[in-house]
Amino acid sequence: MKAAEIRRRYIDFFKKRNHVEIKSAPLIPENDPTCLFTTAGMHPLVPYLLGAKHPAGKRLTDYQKCIRTGDIDEVGDAVHLTFFEMLGNWSLGDYFKKEMIGMSFEFLTGKENLNIPVEMLAVTVFAGDDDCPFDEEAFNEWRSHGIPEERIAKLGKKDNWWGPAGTTGPCGPDTEMFYWTGPLPAPKVFDPADKRWVEIWNDVFMQYNKTADGKFEPLAQRNVDTGMGLERVTAILQGKTSCYETEIFAPIFAKLDEIRGITTAPEVRTSSERIIADHLRAATFILADGITPGKVDQPYVLRRLIRRAIREGRKLGITDPFTAKIADAVIEEFGDVYPELREKADIIREELTREEKQFAVTLEKGTHEFQKLIDRVPAHIEKKIISGKNAFNLYETYGFPIELTEEMAREKGFQVDRAGYDAAFAKHQEMSRAGAEQKFKGGLADSSEATAALHSATHLLQAALRKVLGTHVEQRGSNITAERLRFDFSHEEKLTPEQLKQVEDLVNDAIRRDLPIVCEEMDLESAKKSGAMGLFENKYDTKVKVKVYTMGDVSKEICGGPHANRTGELGVFKIKKEESSSRGVRRIKAVLER
């Protein structure tokens, strides 16, 4: 079964069970300060999991594009991906465990669905602890569908519990489904430690709220949140050991072979080939969502992905520009499913080509730095060595793969302290992973009164920027905590002090007028006709209603909230910093003073 068929079968299955299909949200989370990218299908639904009413109802389903970069240095093996698609469905205070487990079993085993034999499946449920009881309901429900007791493992919070995202908030047990990938027949007794049992689906039951004093109280609105990785389940059902062996990556590898002049595709793809395919697929999707290469946050991750792909291309002997050609293969493969790829195709090619040319200059500078290292070593020294620290600096600063440094060193009669390099690289990985745990942990964003006020302030800020700078200004991302807002917008030039003062005054004038913040629900076409701005229009389905927030005669935007009730509740708006975020994108950091 091909990925496209699995995707469609999943969506159709839940639509027949009264779920509304919603569009994939952008890769850049809207007002979630806990992560740089959308890392799971639940991120765009944060307000609704916390109790807000979703315009499409209580039963939802979608396929969501996701980015996870915590393991970026591991990409290249058979398992890790940077970009992936997540199939999901949600109950927002509607059905719960009995219905969800029944639907999970039916989709996995039904002949019109995935048609997996029951004897190939096993599941885990929450075992219970001092805080919360054993999930007997989930256990009994699986048994009622014919899963034998010896195939149901009871595990603790480490394995079968979700959340809370922070120290407090919604959380609950989950149940995970596993598929046997080893030799037949599958073992009668399920051993979760046996890696041949591969997880393919996860149902989370948000039924508790963890309080500040560590207690777990029942939630007023119980939710179901599920996730099935499309690439992984495709590989499993096709009997492949890696998703890179499926048709998902075939067009990208074919284009790479064409670029290299290879007429016969190899049976096994190298690490370099997999990195190029993964990283440029991810970069193409990120570019389509309006991010351009830069020095911080999402732009920095994008630059790192592109440059790592270019470095791997050099290992394969590719010296001419090639990234835009790979992007064309990605656009052709996924453009029907994600129309924004075709809509932004020219921009994607332009940005990749520009970044590739810029990186070529950086590589030239790195070669010059390498030569300086060589020249500093006296000619009479017999054992000429480039230190691990210097080798790592060539990698980190100039993008030199260690293999390239070693090759160039051999040509000059030098050796590289590989052990020293490996130690420096390991330390770098450890620091990156620690940072990733903070930047990419994901979860439910803060929905406090302070955060809602700052969210409303971003609407006033955008309206002011468009009035002062022009209607070309559009949101390119925002990040809000309870303390401050960060707003990225399209604009080429640094704002002058006079312009910043004008913007600040306009926002504060709207606050002083104490305008009501009115929320209306309407279909997307009506919202557009009413003059509402859609910051991320591609995430809204034209067939379902959207929320439009109006603030007097100042602002009218399509948005999911949360918001204050009146502008007068916001306080005094102060711009703290204005800077470049990435090419063609400026960033403002601001606070509300009470």
mmCIF file with all atom_site columns, N, CA, C and O in Angstrom, residues 327-358:
data_model
loop_
_atom_site.group_PDB
_atom_site.id
_atom_site.type_symbol
_atom_site.label_atom_id
_atom_site.label_alt_id
_atom_site.label_comp_id
_atom_site.label_asym_id
_atom_site.label_entity_id
_atom_site.label_seq_id
_atom_site.pdbx_PDB_ins_code
_atom_site.Cartn_x
_atom_site.Cartn_y
_atom_site.Cartn_z
_atom_site.occupancy
_atom_site.B_iso_or_equiv
_atom_site.pdbx_formal_charge
_atom_site.auth_seq_id
_atom_site.auth_comp_id
_atom_site.auth_asym_id
_atom_site.auth_atom_id
_atom_site.pdbx_PDB_model_num
ATOM 1   N N  . ALA A 1 327 ? 14.576 20.332 -5.061 1.00 0.00 ? 327 ALA A N  1
ATOM 2   C CA . ALA A 1 327 ? 13.317 20.944 -4.621 1.00 0.00 ? 327 ALA A CA 1
ATOM 3   C C  . ALA A 1 327 ? 12.224 20.743 -5.663 1.00 0.00 ? 327 ALA A C  1
ATOM 4   O O  . ALA A 1 327 ? 11.057 20.520 -5.316 1.00 0.00 ? 327 ALA A O  1
ATOM 5   N N  . ASP A 1 328 ? 12.578 20.816 -6.948 1.00 0.00 ? 328 ASP A N  1
ATOM 6   C CA . ASP A 1 328 ? 11.595 20.588 -8.008 1.00 0.00 ? 328 ASP A CA 1
ATOM 7   C C  . ASP A 1 328 ? 10.974 19.193 -7.895 1.00 0.00 ? 328 ASP A C  1
ATOM 8   O O  . ASP A 1 328 ? 9.768  19.013 -8.108 1.00 0.00 ? 328 ASP A O  1
ATOM 9   N N  . ALA A 1 329 ? 11.802 18.211 -7.544 1.00 0.00 ? 329 ALA A N  1
ATOM 10  C CA . ALA A 1 329 ? 11.291 16.839 -7.379 1.00 0.00 ? 329 ALA A CA 1
ATOM 11  C C  . ALA A 1 329 ? 10.340 16.766 -6.189 1.00 0.00 ? 329 ALA A C  1
ATOM 12  O O  . ALA A 1 329 ? 9.319  16.065 -6.240 1.00 0.00 ? 329 ALA A O  1
ATOM 13  N N  . VAL A 1 330 ? 10.663 17.486 -5.114 1.00 0.00 ? 330 VAL A N  1
ATOM 14  C CA . VAL A 1 330 ? 9.793  17.511 -3.935 1.00 0.00 ? 330 VAL A CA 1
ATOM 15  C C  . VAL A 1 330 ? 8.463  18.180 -4.274 1.00 0.00 ? 330 VAL A C  1
ATOM 16  O O  . VAL A 1 330 ? 7.386  17.687 -3.919 1.00 0.00 ? 330 VAL A O  1
ATOM 17  N N  . ILE A 1 331 ? 8.530  19.303 -4.983 1.00 0.00 ? 331 ILE A N  1
ATOM 18  C CA . ILE A 1 331 ? 7.323  20.038 -5.357 1.00 0.00 ? 331 ILE A CA 1
ATOM 19  C C  . ILE A 1 331 ? 6.431  19.188 -6.253 1.00 0.00 ? 331 ILE A C  1
ATOM 20  O O  . ILE A 1 331 ? 5.208  19.145 -6.083 1.00 0.00 ? 331 ILE A O  1
ATOM 21  N N  . GLU A 1 332 ? 7.034  18.493 -7.201 1.00 0.00 ? 332 GLU A N  1
ATOM 22  C CA . GLU A 1 332 ? 6.272  17.642 -8.106 1.00 0.00 ? 332 GLU A CA 1
ATOM 23  C C  . GLU A 1 332 ? 5.600  16.496 -7.353 1.00 0.00 ? 332 GLU A C  1
ATOM 24  O O  . GLU A 1 332 ? 4.453  16.142 -7.622 1.00 0.00 ? 332 GLU A O  1
ATOM 25  N N  . GLU A 1 333 ? 6.304  15.928 -6.377 1.00 0.00 ? 333 GLU A N  1
ATOM 26  C CA . GLU A 1 333 ? 5.786  14.774 -5.623 1.00 0.00 ? 333 GLU A CA 1
ATOM 27  C C  . GLU A 1 333 ? 4.683  15.166 -4.649 1.00 0.00 ? 333 GLU A C  1
ATOM 28  O O  . GLU A 1 333 ? 3.706  14.436 -4.482 1.00 0.00 ? 333 GLU A O  1
ATOM 29  N N  . PHE A 1 334 ? 4.823  16.328 -3.987 1.00 0.00 ? 334 PHE A N  1
ATOM 30  C CA . PHE A 1 334 ? 3.905  16.682 -2.906 1.00 0.00 ? 334 PHE A CA 1
ATOM 31  C C  . PHE A 1 334 ? 3.008  17.881 -3.218 1.00 0.00 ? 334 PHE A C  1
ATOM 32  O O  . PHE A 1 334 ? 2.180  18.259 -2.389 1.00 0.00 ? 334 PHE A O  1
ATOM 33  N N  . GLY A 1 335 ? 3.157  18.470 -4.398 1.00 0.00 ? 335 GLY A N  1
ATOM 34  C CA . GLY A 1 335 ? 2.429  19.694 -4.721 1.00 0.00 ? 335 GLY A CA 1
ATOM 35  C C  . GLY A 1 335 ? 0.925  19.557 -4.737 1.00 0.00 ? 335 GLY A C  1
ATOM 36  O O  . GLY A 1 335 ? 0.200  20.516 -4.436 1.00 0.00 ? 335 GLY A O  1
ATOM 37  N N  . ASP A 1 336 ? 0.410  18.380 -5.090 1.00 0.00 ? 336 ASP A N  1
ATOM 38  C CA . ASP A 1 336 ? -1.037 18.189 -5.104 1.00 0.00 ? 336 ASP A CA 1
ATOM 39  C C  . ASP A 1 336 ? -1.601 18.111 -3.686 1.00 0.00 ? 336 ASP A C  1
ATOM 40  O O  . ASP A 1 336 ? -2.723 18.561 -3.430 1.00 0.00 ? 336 ASP A O  1
ATOM 41  N N  . VAL A 1 337 ? -0.831 17.540 -2.778 1.00 0.00 ? 337 VAL A N  1
ATOM 42  C CA . VAL A 1 337 ? -1.281 17.380 -1.390 1.00 0.00 ? 337 VAL A CA 1
ATOM 43  C C  . VAL A 1 337 ? -1.089 18.671 -0.608 1.00 0.00 ? 337 VAL A C  1
ATOM 44  O O  . VAL A 1 337 ? -1.914 19.033 0.237  1.00 0.00 ? 337 VAL A O  1
ATOM 45  N N  . TYR A 1 338 ? 0.019  19.369 -0.894 1.00 0.00 ? 338 TYR A N  1
ATOM 46  C CA . TYR A 1 338 ? 0.323  20.627 -0.215 1.00 0.00 ? 338 TYR A CA 1
ATOM 47  C C  . TYR A 1 338 ? 0.481  21.715 -1.280 1.00 0.00 ? 338 TYR A C  1
ATOM 48  O O  . TYR A 1 338 ? 1.594  21.976 -1.760 1.00 0.00 ? 338 TYR A O  1
ATOM 49  N N  . PRO A 1 339 ? -0.612 22.366 -1.683 1.00 0.00 ? 339 PRO A N  1
ATOM 50  C CA . PRO A 1 339 ? -0.589 23.345 -2.792 1.00 0.00 ? 339 PRO A CA 1
ATOM 51  C C  . PRO A 1 339 ? 0.378  24.497 -2.594 1.00 0.00 ? 339 PRO A C  1
ATOM 52  O O  . PRO A 1 339 ? 0.833  25.099 -3.571 1.00 0.00 ? 339 PRO A O  1
ATOM 53  N N  . GLU A 1 340 ? 0.704  24.822 -1.335 1.00 0.00 ? 340 GLU A N  1
ATOM 54  C CA . GLU A 1 340 ? 1.613  25.940 -1.089 1.00 0.00 ? 340 GLU A CA 1
ATOM 55  C C  . GLU A 1 340 ? 2.986  25.709 -1.711 1.00 0.00 ? 340 GLU A C  1
ATOM 56  O O  . GLU A 1 340 ? 3.715  26.666 -1.998 1.00 0.00 ? 340 GLU A O  1
ATOM 57  N N  . LEU A 1 341 ? 3.354  24.447 -1.961 1.00 0.00 ? 341 LEU A N  1
ATOM 58  C CA . LEU A 1 341 ? 4.636  24.157 -2.604 1.00 0.00 ? 341 LEU A CA 1
ATOM 59  C C  . LEU A 1 341 ? 4.655  24.687 -4.033 1.00 0.00 ? 341 LEU A C  1
ATOM 60  O O  . LEU A 1 341 ? 5.641  25.284 -4.471 1.00 0.00 ? 341 LEU A O  1
ATOM 61  N N  . ARG A 1 342 ? 3.584  24.456 -4.768 1.00 0.00 ? 342 ARG A N  1
ATOM 62  C CA . ARG A 1 342 ? 3.511  24.962 -6.149 1.00 0.00 ? 342 ARG A CA 1
ATOM 63  C C  . ARG A 1 342 ? 3.384  26.487 -6.153 1.00 0.00 ? 342 ARG A C  1
ATOM 64  O O  . ARG A 1 342 ? 3.981  27.177 -6.988 1.00 0.00 ? 342 ARG A O  1
ATOM 65  N N  . GLU A 1 343 ? 2.598  27.014 -5.211 1.00 0.00 ? 343 GLU A N  1
ATOM 66  C CA . GLU A 1 343 ? 2.387  28.464 -5.158 1.00 0.00 ? 343 GLU A CA 1
ATOM 67  C C  . GLU A 1 343 ? 3.688  29.211 -4.885 1.00 0.00 ? 343 GLU A C  1
ATOM 68  O O  . GLU A 1 343 ? 3.906  30.312 -5.399 1.00 0.00 ? 343 GLU A O  1
ATOM 69  N N  . LYS A 1 344 ? 4.570  28.618 -4.094 1.00 0.00 ? 344 LYS A N  1
ATOM 70  C CA . LYS A 1 344 ? 5.827  29.279 -3.719 1.00 0.00 ? 344 LYS A CA 1
ATOM 71  C C  . LYS A 1 344 ? 7.035  28.696 -4.456 1.00 0.00 ? 344 LYS A C  1
ATOM 72  O O  . LYS A 1 344 ? 8.175  28.941 -4.047 1.00 0.00 ? 344 LYS A O  1
ATOM 73  N N  . ALA A 1 345 ? 6.800  27.964 -5.542 1.00 0.00 ? 345 ALA A N  1
ATOM 74  C CA . ALA A 1 345 ? 7.887  27.264 -6.234 1.00 0.00 ? 345 ALA A CA 1
ATOM 75  C C  . ALA A 1 345 ? 9.011  28.195 -6.654 1.00 0.00 ? 345 ALA A C  1
ATOM 76  O O  . ALA A 1 345 ? 10.202 27.883 -6.472 1.00 0.00 ? 345 ALA A O  1
ATOM 77  N N  . ASP A 1 346 ? 8.679  29.342 -7.220 1.00 0.00 ? 346 ASP A N  1
ATOM 78  C CA . ASP A 1 346 ? 9.718  30.270 -7.689 1.00 0.00 ? 346 ASP A CA 1
ATOM 79  C C  . ASP A 1 346 ? 10.552 30.800 -6.529 1.00 0.00 ? 346 ASP A C  1
ATOM 80  O O  . ASP A 1 346 ? 11.783 30.913 -6.624 1.00 0.00 ? 346 ASP A O  1
ATOM 81  N N  . ILE A 1 347 ? 9.882  31.135 -5.423 1.00 0.00 ? 347 ILE A N  1
ATOM 82  C CA . ILE A 1 347 ? 10.591 31.639 -4.247 1.00 0.00 ? 347 ILE A CA 1
ATOM 83  C C  . ILE A 1 347 ? 11.501 30.554 -3.675 1.00 0.00 ? 347 ILE A C  1
ATOM 84  O O  . ILE A 1 347 ? 12.641 30.823 -3.277 1.00 0.00 ? 347 ILE A O  1
ATOM 85  N N  . ILE A 1 348 ? 11.010 29.319 -3.632 1.00 0.00 ? 348 ILE A N  1
ATOM 86  C CA . ILE A 1 348 ? 11.795 28.198 -3.106 1.00 0.00 ? 348 ILE A CA 1
ATOM 87  C C  . ILE A 1 348 ? 13.079 28.031 -3.921 1.00 0.00 ? 348 ILE A C  1
ATOM 88  O O  . ILE A 1 348 ? 14.175 27.928 -3.368 1.00 0.00 ? 348 ILE A O  1
ATOM 89  N N  . ARG A 1 349 ? 12.948 28.005 -5.244 1.00 0.00 ? 349 ARG A N  1
ATOM 90  C CA . ARG A 1 349 ? 14.130 27.845 -6.115 1.00 0.00 ? 349 ARG A CA 1
ATOM 91  C C  . ARG A 1 349 ? 15.101 29.015 -5.930 1.00 0.00 ? 349 ARG A C  1
ATOM 92  O O  . ARG A 1 349 ? 16.320 28.828 -5.853 1.00 0.00 ? 349 ARG A O  1
ATOM 93  N N  . GLU A 1 350 ? 14.552 30.219 -5.886 1.00 0.00 ? 350 GLU A N  1
ATOM 94  C CA . GLU A 1 350 ? 15.387 31.423 -5.764 1.00 0.00 ? 350 GLU A CA 1
ATOM 95  C C  . GLU A 1 350 ? 16.185 31.415 -4.468 1.00 0.00 ? 350 GLU A C  1
ATOM 96  O O  . GLU A 1 350 ? 17.391 31.695 -4.459 1.00 0.00 ? 350 GLU A O  1
ATOM 97  N N  . GLU A 1 351 ? 15.524 31.087 -3.351 1.00 0.00 ? 351 GLU A N  1
ATOM 98  C CA . GLU A 1 351 ? 16.198 31.093 -2.052 1.00 0.00 ? 351 GLU A CA 1
ATOM 99  C C  . GLU A 1 351 ? 17.260 29.998 -1.959 1.00 0.00 ? 351 GLU A C  1
ATOM 100 O O  . GLU A 1 351 ? 18.341 30.216 -1.412 1.00 0.00 ? 351 GLU A O  1
ATOM 101 N N  . LEU A 1 352 ? 16.957 28.822 -2.486 1.00 0.00 ? 352 LEU A N  1
ATOM 102 C CA . LEU A 1 352 ? 17.932 27.734 -2.460 1.00 0.00 ? 352 LEU A CA 1
ATOM 103 C C  . LEU A 1 352 ? 19.164 28.079 -3.295 1.00 0.00 ? 352 LEU A C  1
ATOM 104 O O  . LEU A 1 352 ? 20.302 27.855 -2.872 1.00 0.00 ? 352 LEU A O  1
ATOM 105 N N  . THR A 1 353 ? 18.941 28.636 -4.466 1.00 0.00 ? 353 THR A N  1
ATOM 106 C CA . THR A 1 353 ? 20.048 29.001 -5.345 1.00 0.00 ? 353 THR A CA 1
ATOM 107 C C  . THR A 1 353 ? 20.908 30.088 -4.706 1.00 0.00 ? 353 THR A C  1
ATOM 108 O O  . THR A 1 353 ? 22.146 30.033 -4.747 1.00 0.00 ? 353 THR A O  1
ATOM 109 N N  . ARG A 1 354 ? 20.256 31.078 -4.106 1.00 0.00 ? 354 ARG A N  1
ATOM 110 C CA . ARG A 1 354 ? 20.998 32.155 -3.439 1.00 0.00 ? 354 ARG A CA 1
ATOM 111 C C  . ARG A 1 354 ? 21.832 31.611 -2.285 1.00 0.00 ? 354 ARG A C  1
ATOM 112 O O  . ARG A 1 354 ? 22.993 31.957 -2.121 1.00 0.00 ? 354 ARG A O  1
ATOM 113 N N  . GLU A 1 355 ? 21.219 30.732 -1.475 1.00 0.00 ? 355 GLU A N  1
ATOM 114 C CA . GLU A 1 355 ? 21.933 30.175 -0.326 1.00 0.00 ? 355 GLU A CA 1
ATOM 115 C C  . GLU A 1 355 ? 23.104 29.305 -0.781 1.00 0.00 ? 355 GLU A C  1
ATOM 116 O O  . GLU A 1 355 ? 24.176 29.301 -0.167 1.00 0.00 ? 355 GLU A O  1
ATOM 117 N N  . GLU A 1 356 ? 22.915 28.582 -1.873 1.00 0.00 ? 356 GLU A N  1
ATOM 118 C CA . GLU A 1 356 ? 23.974 27.716 -2.384 1.00 0.00 ? 356 GLU A CA 1
ATOM 119 C C  . GLU A 1 356 ? 25.162 28.545 -2.872 1.00 0.00 ? 356 GLU A C  1
ATOM 120 O O  . GLU A 1 356 ? 26.325 28.203 -2.613 1.00 0.00 ? 356 GLU A O  1
ATOM 121 N N  . LYS A 1 357 ? 24.877 29.654 -3.540 1.00 0.00 ? 357 LYS A N  1
ATOM 122 C CA . LYS A 1 357 ? 25.951 30.531 -4.010 1.00 0.00 ? 357 LYS A CA 1
ATOM 123 C C  . LYS A 1 357 ? 26.684 31.166 -2.830 1.00 0.00 ? 357 LYS A C  1
ATOM 124 O O  . LYS A 1 357 ? 27.913 31.277 -2.833 1.00 0.00 ? 357 LYS A O  1
ATOM 125 N N  . GLN A 1 358 ? 25.911 31.579 -1.830 1.00 0.00 ? 358 GLN A N  1
ATOM 126 C CA . GLN A 1 358 ? 26.515 32.208 -0.651 1.00 0.00 ? 358 GLN A CA 1
ATOM 127 C C  . GLN A 1 358 ? 27.393 31.211 0.092  1.00 0.00 ? 358 GLN A C  1
ATOM 128 O O  . GLN A 1 358 ? 28.476 31.556 0.579  1.00 0.00 ? 358 GLN A O  1
#
